[in-house]
Tab-separated table of C-alpha atoms in Angstrom:
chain	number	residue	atom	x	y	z
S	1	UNK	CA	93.036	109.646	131.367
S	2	UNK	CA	94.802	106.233	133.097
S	3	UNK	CA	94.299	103.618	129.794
S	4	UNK	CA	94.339	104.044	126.161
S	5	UNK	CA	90.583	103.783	124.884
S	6	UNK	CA	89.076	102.249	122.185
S	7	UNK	CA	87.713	105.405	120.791
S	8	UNK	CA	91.513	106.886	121.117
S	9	UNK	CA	92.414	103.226	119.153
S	10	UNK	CA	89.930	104.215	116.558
S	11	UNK	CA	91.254	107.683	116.045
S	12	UNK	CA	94.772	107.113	115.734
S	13	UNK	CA	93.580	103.566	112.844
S	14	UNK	CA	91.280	106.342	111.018
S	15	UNK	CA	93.617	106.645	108.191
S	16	UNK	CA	94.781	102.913	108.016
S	17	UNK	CA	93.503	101.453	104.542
S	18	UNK	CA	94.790	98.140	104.221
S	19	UNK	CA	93.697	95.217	106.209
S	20	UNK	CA	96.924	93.794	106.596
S	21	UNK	CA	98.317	97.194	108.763
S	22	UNK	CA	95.167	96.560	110.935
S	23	UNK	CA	96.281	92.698	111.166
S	24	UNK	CA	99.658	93.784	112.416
S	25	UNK	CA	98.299	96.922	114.441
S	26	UNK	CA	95.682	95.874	116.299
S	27	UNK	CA	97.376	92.867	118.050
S	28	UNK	CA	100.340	95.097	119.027
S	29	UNK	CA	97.612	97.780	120.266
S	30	UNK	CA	95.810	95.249	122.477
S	31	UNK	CA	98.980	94.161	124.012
S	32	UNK	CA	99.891	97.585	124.987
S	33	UNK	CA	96.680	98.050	126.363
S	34	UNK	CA	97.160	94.789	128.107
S	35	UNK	CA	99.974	96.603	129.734
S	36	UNK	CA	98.434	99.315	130.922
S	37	UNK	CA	95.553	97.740	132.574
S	38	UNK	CA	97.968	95.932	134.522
S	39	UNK	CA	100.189	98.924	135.088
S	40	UNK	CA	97.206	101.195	136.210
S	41	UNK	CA	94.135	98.646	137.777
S	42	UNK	CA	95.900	95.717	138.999
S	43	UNK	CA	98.084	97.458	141.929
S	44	UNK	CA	101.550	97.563	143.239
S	45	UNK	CA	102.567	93.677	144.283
S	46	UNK	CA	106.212	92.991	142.948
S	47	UNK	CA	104.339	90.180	141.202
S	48	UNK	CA	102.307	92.467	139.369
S	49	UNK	CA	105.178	95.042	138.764
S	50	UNK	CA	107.097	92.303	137.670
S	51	UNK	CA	104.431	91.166	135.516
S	52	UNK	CA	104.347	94.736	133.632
S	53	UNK	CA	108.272	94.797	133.646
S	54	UNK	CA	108.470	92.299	131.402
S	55	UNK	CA	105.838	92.958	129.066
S	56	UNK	CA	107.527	96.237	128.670
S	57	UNK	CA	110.285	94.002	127.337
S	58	UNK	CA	108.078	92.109	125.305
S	59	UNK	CA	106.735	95.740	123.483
S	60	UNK	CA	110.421	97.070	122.966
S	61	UNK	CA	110.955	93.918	121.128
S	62	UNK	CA	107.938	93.865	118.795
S	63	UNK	CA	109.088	97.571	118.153
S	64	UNK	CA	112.029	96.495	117.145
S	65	UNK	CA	110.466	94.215	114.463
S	66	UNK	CA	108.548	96.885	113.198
S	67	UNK	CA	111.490	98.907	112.636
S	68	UNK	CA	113.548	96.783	111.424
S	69	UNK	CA	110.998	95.918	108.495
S	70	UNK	CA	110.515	99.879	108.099
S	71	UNK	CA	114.038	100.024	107.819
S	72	UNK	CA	113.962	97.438	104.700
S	73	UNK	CA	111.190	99.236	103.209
S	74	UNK	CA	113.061	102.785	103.250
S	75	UNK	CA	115.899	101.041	101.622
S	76	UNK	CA	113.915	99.966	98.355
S	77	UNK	CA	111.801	102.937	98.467
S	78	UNK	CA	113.959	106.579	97.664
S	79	UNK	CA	111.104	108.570	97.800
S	80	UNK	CA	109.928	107.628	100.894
S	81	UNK	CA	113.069	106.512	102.770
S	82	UNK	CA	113.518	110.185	104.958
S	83	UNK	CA	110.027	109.654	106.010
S	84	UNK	CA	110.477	106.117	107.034
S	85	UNK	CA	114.085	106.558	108.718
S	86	UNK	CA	112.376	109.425	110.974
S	87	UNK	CA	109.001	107.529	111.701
S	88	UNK	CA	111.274	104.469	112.667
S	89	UNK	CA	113.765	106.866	114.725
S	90	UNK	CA	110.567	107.646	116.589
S	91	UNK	CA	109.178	104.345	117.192
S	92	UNK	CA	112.485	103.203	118.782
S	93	UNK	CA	112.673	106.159	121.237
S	94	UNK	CA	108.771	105.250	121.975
S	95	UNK	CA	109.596	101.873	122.342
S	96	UNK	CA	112.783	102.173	124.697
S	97	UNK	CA	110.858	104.579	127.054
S	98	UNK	CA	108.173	101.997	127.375
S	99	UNK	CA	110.740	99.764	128.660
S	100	UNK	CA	112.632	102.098	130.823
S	101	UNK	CA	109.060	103.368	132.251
S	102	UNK	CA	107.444	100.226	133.022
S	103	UNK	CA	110.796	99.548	135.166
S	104	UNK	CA	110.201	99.097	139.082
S	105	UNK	CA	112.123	99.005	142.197
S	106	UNK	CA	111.142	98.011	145.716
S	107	UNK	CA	111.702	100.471	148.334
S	108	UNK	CA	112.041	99.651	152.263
S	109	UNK	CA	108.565	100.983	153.594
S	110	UNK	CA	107.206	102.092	150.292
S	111	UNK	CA	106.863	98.748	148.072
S	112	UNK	CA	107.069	99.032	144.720
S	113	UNK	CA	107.524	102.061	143.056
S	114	UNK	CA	108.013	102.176	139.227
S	115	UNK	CA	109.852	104.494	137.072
S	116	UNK	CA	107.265	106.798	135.967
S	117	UNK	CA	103.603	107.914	137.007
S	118	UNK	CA	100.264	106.597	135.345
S	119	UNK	CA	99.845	109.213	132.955
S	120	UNK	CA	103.421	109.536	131.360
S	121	UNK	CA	103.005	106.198	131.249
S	122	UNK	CA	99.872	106.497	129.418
S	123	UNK	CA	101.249	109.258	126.856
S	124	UNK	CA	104.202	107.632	126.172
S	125	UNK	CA	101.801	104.463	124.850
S	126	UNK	CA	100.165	106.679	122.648
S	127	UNK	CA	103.240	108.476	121.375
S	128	UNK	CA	104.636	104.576	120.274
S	129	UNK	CA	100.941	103.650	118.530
S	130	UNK	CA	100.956	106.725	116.446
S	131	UNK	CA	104.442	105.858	115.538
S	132	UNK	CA	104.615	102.146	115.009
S	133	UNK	CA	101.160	103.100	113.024
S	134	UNK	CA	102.904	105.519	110.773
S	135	UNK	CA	105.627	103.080	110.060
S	136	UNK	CA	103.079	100.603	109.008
S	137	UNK	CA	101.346	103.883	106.989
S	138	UNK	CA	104.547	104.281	105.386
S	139	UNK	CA	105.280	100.586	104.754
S	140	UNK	CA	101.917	100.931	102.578
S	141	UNK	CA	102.732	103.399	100.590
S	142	UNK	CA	105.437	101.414	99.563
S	143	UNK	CA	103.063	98.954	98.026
S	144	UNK	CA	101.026	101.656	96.286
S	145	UNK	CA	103.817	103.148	94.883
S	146	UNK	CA	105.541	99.958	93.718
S	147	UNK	CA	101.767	99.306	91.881
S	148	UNK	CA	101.451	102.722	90.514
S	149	UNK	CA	105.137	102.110	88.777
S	150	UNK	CA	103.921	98.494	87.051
S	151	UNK	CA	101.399	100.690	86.087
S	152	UNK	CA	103.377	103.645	84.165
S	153	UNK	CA	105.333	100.816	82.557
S	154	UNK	CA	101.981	99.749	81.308
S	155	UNK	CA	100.825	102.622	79.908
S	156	UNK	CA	104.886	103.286	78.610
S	157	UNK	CA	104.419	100.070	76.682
S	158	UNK	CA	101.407	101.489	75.017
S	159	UNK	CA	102.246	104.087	73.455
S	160	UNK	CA	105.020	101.962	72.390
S	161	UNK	CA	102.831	100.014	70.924
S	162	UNK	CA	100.624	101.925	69.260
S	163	UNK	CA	103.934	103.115	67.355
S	164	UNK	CA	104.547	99.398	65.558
S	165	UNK	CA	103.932	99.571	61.803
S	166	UNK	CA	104.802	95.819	60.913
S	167	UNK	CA	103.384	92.883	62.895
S	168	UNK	CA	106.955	91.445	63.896
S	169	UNK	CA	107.350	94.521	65.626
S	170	UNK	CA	104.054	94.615	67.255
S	171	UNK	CA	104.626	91.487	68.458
S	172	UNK	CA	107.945	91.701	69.929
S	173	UNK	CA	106.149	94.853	72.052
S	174	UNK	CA	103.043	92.975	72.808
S	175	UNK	CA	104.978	90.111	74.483
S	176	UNK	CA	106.506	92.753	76.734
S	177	UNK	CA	102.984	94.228	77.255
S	178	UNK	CA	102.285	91.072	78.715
S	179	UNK	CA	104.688	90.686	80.542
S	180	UNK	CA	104.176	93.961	82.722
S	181	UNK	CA	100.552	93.131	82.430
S	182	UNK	CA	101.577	90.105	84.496
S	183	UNK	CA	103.329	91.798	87.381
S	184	UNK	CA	100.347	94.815	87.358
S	185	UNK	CA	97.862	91.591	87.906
S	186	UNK	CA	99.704	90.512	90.585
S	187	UNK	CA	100.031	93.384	92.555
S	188	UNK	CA	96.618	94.908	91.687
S	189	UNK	CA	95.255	91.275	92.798
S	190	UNK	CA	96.989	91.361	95.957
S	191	UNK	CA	95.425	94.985	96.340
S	192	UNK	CA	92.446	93.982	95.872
S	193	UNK	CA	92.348	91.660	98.494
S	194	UNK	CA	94.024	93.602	101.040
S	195	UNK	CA	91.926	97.138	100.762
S	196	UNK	CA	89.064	97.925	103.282
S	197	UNK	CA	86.935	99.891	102.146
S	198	UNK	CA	84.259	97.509	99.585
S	199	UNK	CA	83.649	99.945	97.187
S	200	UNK	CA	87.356	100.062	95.931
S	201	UNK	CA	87.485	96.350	96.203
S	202	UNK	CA	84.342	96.231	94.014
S	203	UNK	CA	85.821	99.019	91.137
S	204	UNK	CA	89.382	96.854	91.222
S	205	UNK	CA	87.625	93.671	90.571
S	206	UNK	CA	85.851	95.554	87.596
S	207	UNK	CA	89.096	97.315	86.154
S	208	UNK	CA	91.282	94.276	86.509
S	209	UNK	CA	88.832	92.641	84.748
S	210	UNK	CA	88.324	94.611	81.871
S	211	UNK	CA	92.053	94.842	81.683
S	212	UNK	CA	92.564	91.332	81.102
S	213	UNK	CA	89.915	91.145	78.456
S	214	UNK	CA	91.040	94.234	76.786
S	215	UNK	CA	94.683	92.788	75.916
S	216	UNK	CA	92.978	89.985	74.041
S	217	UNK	CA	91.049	92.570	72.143
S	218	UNK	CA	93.989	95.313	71.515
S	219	UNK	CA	95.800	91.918	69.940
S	220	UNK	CA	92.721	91.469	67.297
S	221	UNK	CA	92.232	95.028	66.311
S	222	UNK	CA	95.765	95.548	66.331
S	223	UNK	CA	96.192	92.489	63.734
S	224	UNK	CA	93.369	93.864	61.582
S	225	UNK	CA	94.790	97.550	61.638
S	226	UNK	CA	98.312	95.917	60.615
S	227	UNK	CA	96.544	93.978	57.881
S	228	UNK	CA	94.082	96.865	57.029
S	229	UNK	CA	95.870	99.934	57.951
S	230	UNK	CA	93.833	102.617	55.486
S	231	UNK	CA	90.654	100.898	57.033
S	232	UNK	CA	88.994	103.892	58.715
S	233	UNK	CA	86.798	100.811	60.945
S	234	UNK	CA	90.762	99.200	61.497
S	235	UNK	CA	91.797	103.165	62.431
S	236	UNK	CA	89.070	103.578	64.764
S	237	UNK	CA	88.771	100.474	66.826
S	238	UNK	CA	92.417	100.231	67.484
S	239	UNK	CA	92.389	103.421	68.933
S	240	UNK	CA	89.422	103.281	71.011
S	241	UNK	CA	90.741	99.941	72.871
S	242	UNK	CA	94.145	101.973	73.232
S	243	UNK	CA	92.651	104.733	75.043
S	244	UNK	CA	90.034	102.047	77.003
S	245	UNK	CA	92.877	100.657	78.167
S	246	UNK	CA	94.914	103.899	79.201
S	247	UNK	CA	91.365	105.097	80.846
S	248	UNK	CA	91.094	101.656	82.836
S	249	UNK	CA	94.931	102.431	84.128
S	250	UNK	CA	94.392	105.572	84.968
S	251	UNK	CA	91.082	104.696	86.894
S	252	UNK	CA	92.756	102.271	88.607
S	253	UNK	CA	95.652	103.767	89.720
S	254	UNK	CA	93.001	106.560	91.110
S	255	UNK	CA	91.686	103.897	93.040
S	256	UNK	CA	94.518	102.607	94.362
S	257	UNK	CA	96.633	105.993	95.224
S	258	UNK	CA	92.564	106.688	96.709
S	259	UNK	CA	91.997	109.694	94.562
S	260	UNK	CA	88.755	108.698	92.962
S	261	UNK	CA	86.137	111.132	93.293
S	262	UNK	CA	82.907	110.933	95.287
S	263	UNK	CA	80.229	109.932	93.541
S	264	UNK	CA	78.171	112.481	91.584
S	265	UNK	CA	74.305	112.518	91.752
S	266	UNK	CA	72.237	111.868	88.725
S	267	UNK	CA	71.073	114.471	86.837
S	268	UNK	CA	67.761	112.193	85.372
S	269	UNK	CA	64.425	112.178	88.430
S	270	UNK	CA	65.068	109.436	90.564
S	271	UNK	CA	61.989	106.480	90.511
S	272	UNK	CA	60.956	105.450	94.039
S	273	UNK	CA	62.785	102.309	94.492
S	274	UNK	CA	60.047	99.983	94.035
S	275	UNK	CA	59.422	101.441	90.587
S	276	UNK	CA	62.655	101.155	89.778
S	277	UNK	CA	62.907	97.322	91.040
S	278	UNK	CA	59.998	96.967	88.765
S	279	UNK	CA	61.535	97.984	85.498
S	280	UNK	CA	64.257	96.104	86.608
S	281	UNK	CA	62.220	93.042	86.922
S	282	UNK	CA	61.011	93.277	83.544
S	283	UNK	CA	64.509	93.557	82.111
S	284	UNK	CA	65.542	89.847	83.063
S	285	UNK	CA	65.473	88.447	79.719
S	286	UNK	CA	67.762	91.251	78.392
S	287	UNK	CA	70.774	89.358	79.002
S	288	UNK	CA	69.842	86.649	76.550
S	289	UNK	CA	68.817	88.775	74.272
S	290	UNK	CA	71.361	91.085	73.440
S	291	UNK	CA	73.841	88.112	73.240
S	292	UNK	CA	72.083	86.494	70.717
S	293	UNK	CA	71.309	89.905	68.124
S	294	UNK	CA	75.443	90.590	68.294
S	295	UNK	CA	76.150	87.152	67.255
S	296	UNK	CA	73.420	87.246	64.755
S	297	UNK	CA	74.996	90.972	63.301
S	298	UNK	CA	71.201	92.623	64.025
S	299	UNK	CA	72.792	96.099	64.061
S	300	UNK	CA	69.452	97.566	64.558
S	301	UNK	CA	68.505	94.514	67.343
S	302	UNK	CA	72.073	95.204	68.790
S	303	UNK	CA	71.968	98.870	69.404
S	304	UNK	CA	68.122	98.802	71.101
S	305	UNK	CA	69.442	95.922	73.411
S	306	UNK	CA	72.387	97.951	74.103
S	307	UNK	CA	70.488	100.959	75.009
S	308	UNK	CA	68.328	98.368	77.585
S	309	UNK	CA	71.941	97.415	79.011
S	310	UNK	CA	72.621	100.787	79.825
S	311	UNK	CA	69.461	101.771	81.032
S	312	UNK	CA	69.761	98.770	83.872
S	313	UNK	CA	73.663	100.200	84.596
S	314	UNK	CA	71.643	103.605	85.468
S	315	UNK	CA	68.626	101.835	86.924
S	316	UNK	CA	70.844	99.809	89.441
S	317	UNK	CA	73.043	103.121	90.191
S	318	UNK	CA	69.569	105.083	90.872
S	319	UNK	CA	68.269	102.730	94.162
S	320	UNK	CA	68.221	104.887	96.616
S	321	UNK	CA	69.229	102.010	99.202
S	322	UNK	CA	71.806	100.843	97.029
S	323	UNK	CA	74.455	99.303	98.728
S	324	UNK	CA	77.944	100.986	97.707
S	325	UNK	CA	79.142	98.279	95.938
S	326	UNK	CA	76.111	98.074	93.333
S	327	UNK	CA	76.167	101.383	92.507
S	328	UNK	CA	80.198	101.154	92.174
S	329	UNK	CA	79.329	98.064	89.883
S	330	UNK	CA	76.991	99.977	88.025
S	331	UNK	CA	78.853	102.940	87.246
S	332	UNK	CA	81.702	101.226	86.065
S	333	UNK	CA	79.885	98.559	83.707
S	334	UNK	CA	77.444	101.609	82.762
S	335	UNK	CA	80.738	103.164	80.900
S	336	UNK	CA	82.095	99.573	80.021
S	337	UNK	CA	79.310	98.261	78.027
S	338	UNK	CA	78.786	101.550	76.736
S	339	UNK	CA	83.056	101.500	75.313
S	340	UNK	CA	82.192	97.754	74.651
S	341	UNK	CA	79.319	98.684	72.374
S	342	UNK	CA	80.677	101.452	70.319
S	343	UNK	CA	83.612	98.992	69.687
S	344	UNK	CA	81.450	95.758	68.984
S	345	UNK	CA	79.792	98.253	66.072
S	346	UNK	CA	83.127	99.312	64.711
S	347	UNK	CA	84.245	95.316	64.710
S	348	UNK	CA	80.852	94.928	62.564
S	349	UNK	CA	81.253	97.218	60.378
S	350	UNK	CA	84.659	96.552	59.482
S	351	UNK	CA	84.086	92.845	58.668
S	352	UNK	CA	80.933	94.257	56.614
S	353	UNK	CA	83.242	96.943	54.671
S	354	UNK	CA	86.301	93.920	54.296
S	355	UNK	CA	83.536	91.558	53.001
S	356	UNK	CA	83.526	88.259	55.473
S	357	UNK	CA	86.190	86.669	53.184
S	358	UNK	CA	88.512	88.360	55.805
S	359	UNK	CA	89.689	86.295	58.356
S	360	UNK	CA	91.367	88.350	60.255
S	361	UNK	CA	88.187	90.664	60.892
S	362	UNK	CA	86.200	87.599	61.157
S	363	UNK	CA	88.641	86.885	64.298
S	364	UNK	CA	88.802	90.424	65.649
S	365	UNK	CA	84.674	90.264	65.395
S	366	UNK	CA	84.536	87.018	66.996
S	367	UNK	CA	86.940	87.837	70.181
S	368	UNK	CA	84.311	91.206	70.358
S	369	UNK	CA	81.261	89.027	70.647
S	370	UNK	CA	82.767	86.585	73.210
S	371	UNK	CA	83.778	89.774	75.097
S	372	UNK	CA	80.366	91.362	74.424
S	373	UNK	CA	78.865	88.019	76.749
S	374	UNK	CA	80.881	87.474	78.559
S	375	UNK	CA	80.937	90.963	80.294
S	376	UNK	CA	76.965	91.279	79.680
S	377	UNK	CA	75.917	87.624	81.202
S	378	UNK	CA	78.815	87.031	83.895
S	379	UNK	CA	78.633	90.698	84.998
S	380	UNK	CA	76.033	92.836	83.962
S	381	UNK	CA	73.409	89.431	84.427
S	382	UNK	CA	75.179	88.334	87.767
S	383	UNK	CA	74.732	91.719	89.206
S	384	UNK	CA	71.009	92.494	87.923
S	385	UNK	CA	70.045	88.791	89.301
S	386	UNK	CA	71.887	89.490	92.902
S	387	UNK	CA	69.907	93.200	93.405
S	388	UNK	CA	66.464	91.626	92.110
S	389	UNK	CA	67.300	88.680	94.307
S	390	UNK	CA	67.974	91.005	97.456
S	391	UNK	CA	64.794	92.580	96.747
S	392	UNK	CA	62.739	89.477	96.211
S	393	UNK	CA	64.468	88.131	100.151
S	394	UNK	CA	63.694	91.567	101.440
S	395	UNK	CA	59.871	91.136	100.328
S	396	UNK	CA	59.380	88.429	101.626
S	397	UNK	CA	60.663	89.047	104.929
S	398	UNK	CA	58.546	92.052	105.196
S	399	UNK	CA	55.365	90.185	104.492
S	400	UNK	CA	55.820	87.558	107.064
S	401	UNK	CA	56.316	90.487	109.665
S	402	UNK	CA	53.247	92.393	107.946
S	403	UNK	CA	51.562	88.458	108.454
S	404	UNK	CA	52.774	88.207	111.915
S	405	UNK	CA	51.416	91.697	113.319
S	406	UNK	CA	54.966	93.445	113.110
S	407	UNK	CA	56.063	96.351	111.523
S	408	UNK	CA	56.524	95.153	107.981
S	409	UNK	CA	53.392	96.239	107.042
S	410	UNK	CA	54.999	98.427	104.112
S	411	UNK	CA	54.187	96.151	101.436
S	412	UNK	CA	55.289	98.655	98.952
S	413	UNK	CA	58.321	97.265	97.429
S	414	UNK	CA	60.316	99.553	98.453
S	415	UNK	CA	64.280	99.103	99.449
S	416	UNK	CA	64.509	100.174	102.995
S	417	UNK	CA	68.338	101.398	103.571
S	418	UNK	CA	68.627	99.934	107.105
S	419	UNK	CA	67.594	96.591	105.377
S	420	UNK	CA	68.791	96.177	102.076
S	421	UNK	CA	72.312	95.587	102.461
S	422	UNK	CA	72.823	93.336	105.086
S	423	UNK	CA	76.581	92.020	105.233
S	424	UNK	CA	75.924	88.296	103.290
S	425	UNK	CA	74.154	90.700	100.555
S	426	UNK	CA	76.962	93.199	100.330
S	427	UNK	CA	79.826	90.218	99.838
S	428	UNK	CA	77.618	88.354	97.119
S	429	UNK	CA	77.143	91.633	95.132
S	430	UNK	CA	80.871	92.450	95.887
S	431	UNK	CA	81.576	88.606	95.204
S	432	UNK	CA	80.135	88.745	91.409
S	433	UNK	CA	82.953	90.712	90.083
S	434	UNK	CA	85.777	89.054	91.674
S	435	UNK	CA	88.053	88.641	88.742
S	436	UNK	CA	90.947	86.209	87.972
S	437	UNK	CA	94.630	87.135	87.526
S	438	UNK	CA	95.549	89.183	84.537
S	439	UNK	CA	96.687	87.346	81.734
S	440	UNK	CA	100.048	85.401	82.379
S	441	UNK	CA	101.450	85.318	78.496
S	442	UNK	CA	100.333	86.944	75.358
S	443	UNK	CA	98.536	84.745	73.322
């Protein structure tokens, strides 16, 4: 082999899960292949051989930069620094017999004749990808692990704070909850952005989000607990957004360290998509409706639209052409508005038990219900709207091919999965969940 292929590009980038490695990889990797086109196809002139002398320098140079940043990186990371010393002791002895190999000299009779053959030449450009790529590799980590560690000083602050028995304390620990909340929501955000694959940017959006809403609610529940601490309601719902939170951490520090599991079929039959797109359909004034029983206290109105909200969480996550990041959507809010709901019930019941006279359950109920809509309308509604939207494009499509003689004629309803998730539909449905910073200050 005289060139380093794409498909050898693409296997030695398989593990590469950030988009910012592949923004720094892949112009490095087209320059060396630059180089060895010109070593290998475009003959022996000194012009040429000068030509591939001195992009030779050009490569030992960018190596150089790469190192030098690895270097940095080992350096503030302990636990990774042998790794990083060694893959940037390997890059550097790639990256010098690049130079020294794409040397030349001319010879009396002979021409030019350069330092090495074609296919050391050739090896010793893969040996300095694979390096310079696990440098990069390495460098990533980095940022994982610096994430993971906001978010053990998270969960550290916690179970500090679930330890607070007067409010002066709680606050005092609550401002310093915020302020690590504030760092996580940075780095997570940056994350976010920066990950590949769409289904983890989907379930980060999600988690971040719920995360910011859920310090707002462990400040109301905590308040009523402190005021009402032999409330059993008070007992209950602090606890339960405790161990939301610590479940939301934990699920997102899965994500990130990429040890969330594949996804697990249904146990329930699965509806042909059309039928499914159907019920689904019939479901679009669900939204509304289950806002407006919370805020009117219709416990019985509440917990039947509740069981609807669900149902179009599983509904969604059943399509069998289900685009990854609507079924990672709908997994995630499926357990959120199911937490959500157990704790808008406790928030109910405790302002029923503490008569409304209570202010302070009157608030904690209050900063349920906007919770309650806001996660129901802006995500639960956004998403059913973009998948019945999809579907309602996708029909119509296939009826003017069915109406022009082509082969849309399957006027079914169905989903089919080389249609249903073009790339504009995947980024809108990915798009809906895209959630602001985490909160800056405790309010």
């Amino acid at each position: 082999m005289s060139t380093l292929s794409n498909d050898d590009v693409t296997a030695l980038i398989a593990h590469v899960h950030s988009k910012s490695i592949e923004k720094a990889l892949f112009p490095f990797v087209k320059h060396i292949q630059s180089l060895l086109s010109s070593r290998c196809d475009l003959g022996k002139t000194e012009r040429i051989a000068q030509l591939v002398s001195e992009m030779g320098v050009r490569v030992g140079q960018a190596v150089e930069q790469f190192v030098s940043a690895g270097q940095l990186v080992a350096g503030e990371n302990p636990q990774l620094a042998a790794e990083l010393s060694e893959a940037c002791h390997l890059a550097r002895q790639a990256g010098q017999a690049i130079v020294q190999q794409t040397q030349y000299q001319m010879e009396p009779g002979r021409g030019v004749v350069y330092a090495c053959d074609r296919h050391s030449l050739v090896q010793a450009a893969k040996r300095l990808v694979q390096a310079v790529t696990r440098v990069l590799v390495l460098g990533d980590q980095a940022t994982v692990l610096q994430l993971l560690a906001a978010k053990d000083r998270v969960t550290a602050c916690l179970t500090e704070l679930a330890k607070r028995s007067s409010f002066a304390e709680f606050m005092s620990q609550f401002a310093e909850l915020g302020q690590h909340m504030v760092q996580l929501g940075q780095l997570s955000g940056e994350r976010q952005a920066d990950v590949k694959c769409e289904i983890a940017r989907c379930k980060l959006a999600h988690m971040r989000s719920a995360l910011e809403k859920a310090v707002g609610l462990q400040l109301t529940a905590s308040k009523l607990y402190l005021r009402h601490p032999d409330n059993t309601c008070a007992q209950r719902l602090r606890a339960d957004v405790l161990a939301h939170m610590r479940l939301s951490l934990d699920s997102l520090a899965d994500v990130v360290a990429r040890r969330q599991q594949e996804r697990q079929s249904r146990s329930s039959p699965r509806l042909p998509d059309h039928q499914i797109l159907g019920q689904l359909a019939s479901e679009r004034g669900l939204i509304g409706h289950s806002v407006q029983v919370a805020q009117a206290l219709d416990w019985h109105g509440f917990e039947l639209a509740w069981e609807r909200c669900l149902t179009v969480c599983l509904l969604i996550s059943q399509l069998h052409s289900c685009p990854p990041c609507w079924w990672a959507a709908a997994d995630w809010l499926e357990y959120y508005v199911q937490t959500l709901g157990n704790m808008l019930l406790t928030s109910m019941r405790a302002l029923e038990v503490l008569t409304p006279a209570s202010k302070v359950a009157q608030e904690n109920l209050d900063a349920f219900l906007d919770t309650w809509r806001c996660v129901v309308t802006n995500e639960l509604g956004h998403l059913l709207l973009t998948v019945l939207d999809q579907a309602s494009t996708l029909g119509r499509r296939q009826n003017t091919l069915a109406t022009n003689g082509g082969n849309g004629a399957g006027g079914s309803g169905s989903v089919s999965p080389e249609t249903s998730a073009p790339e504009g539909g995947s980024k809108k449905a990915a798009n809906h969940a895209q959630a602001g910073p985490l909160p800056s200050k405790a309010n």
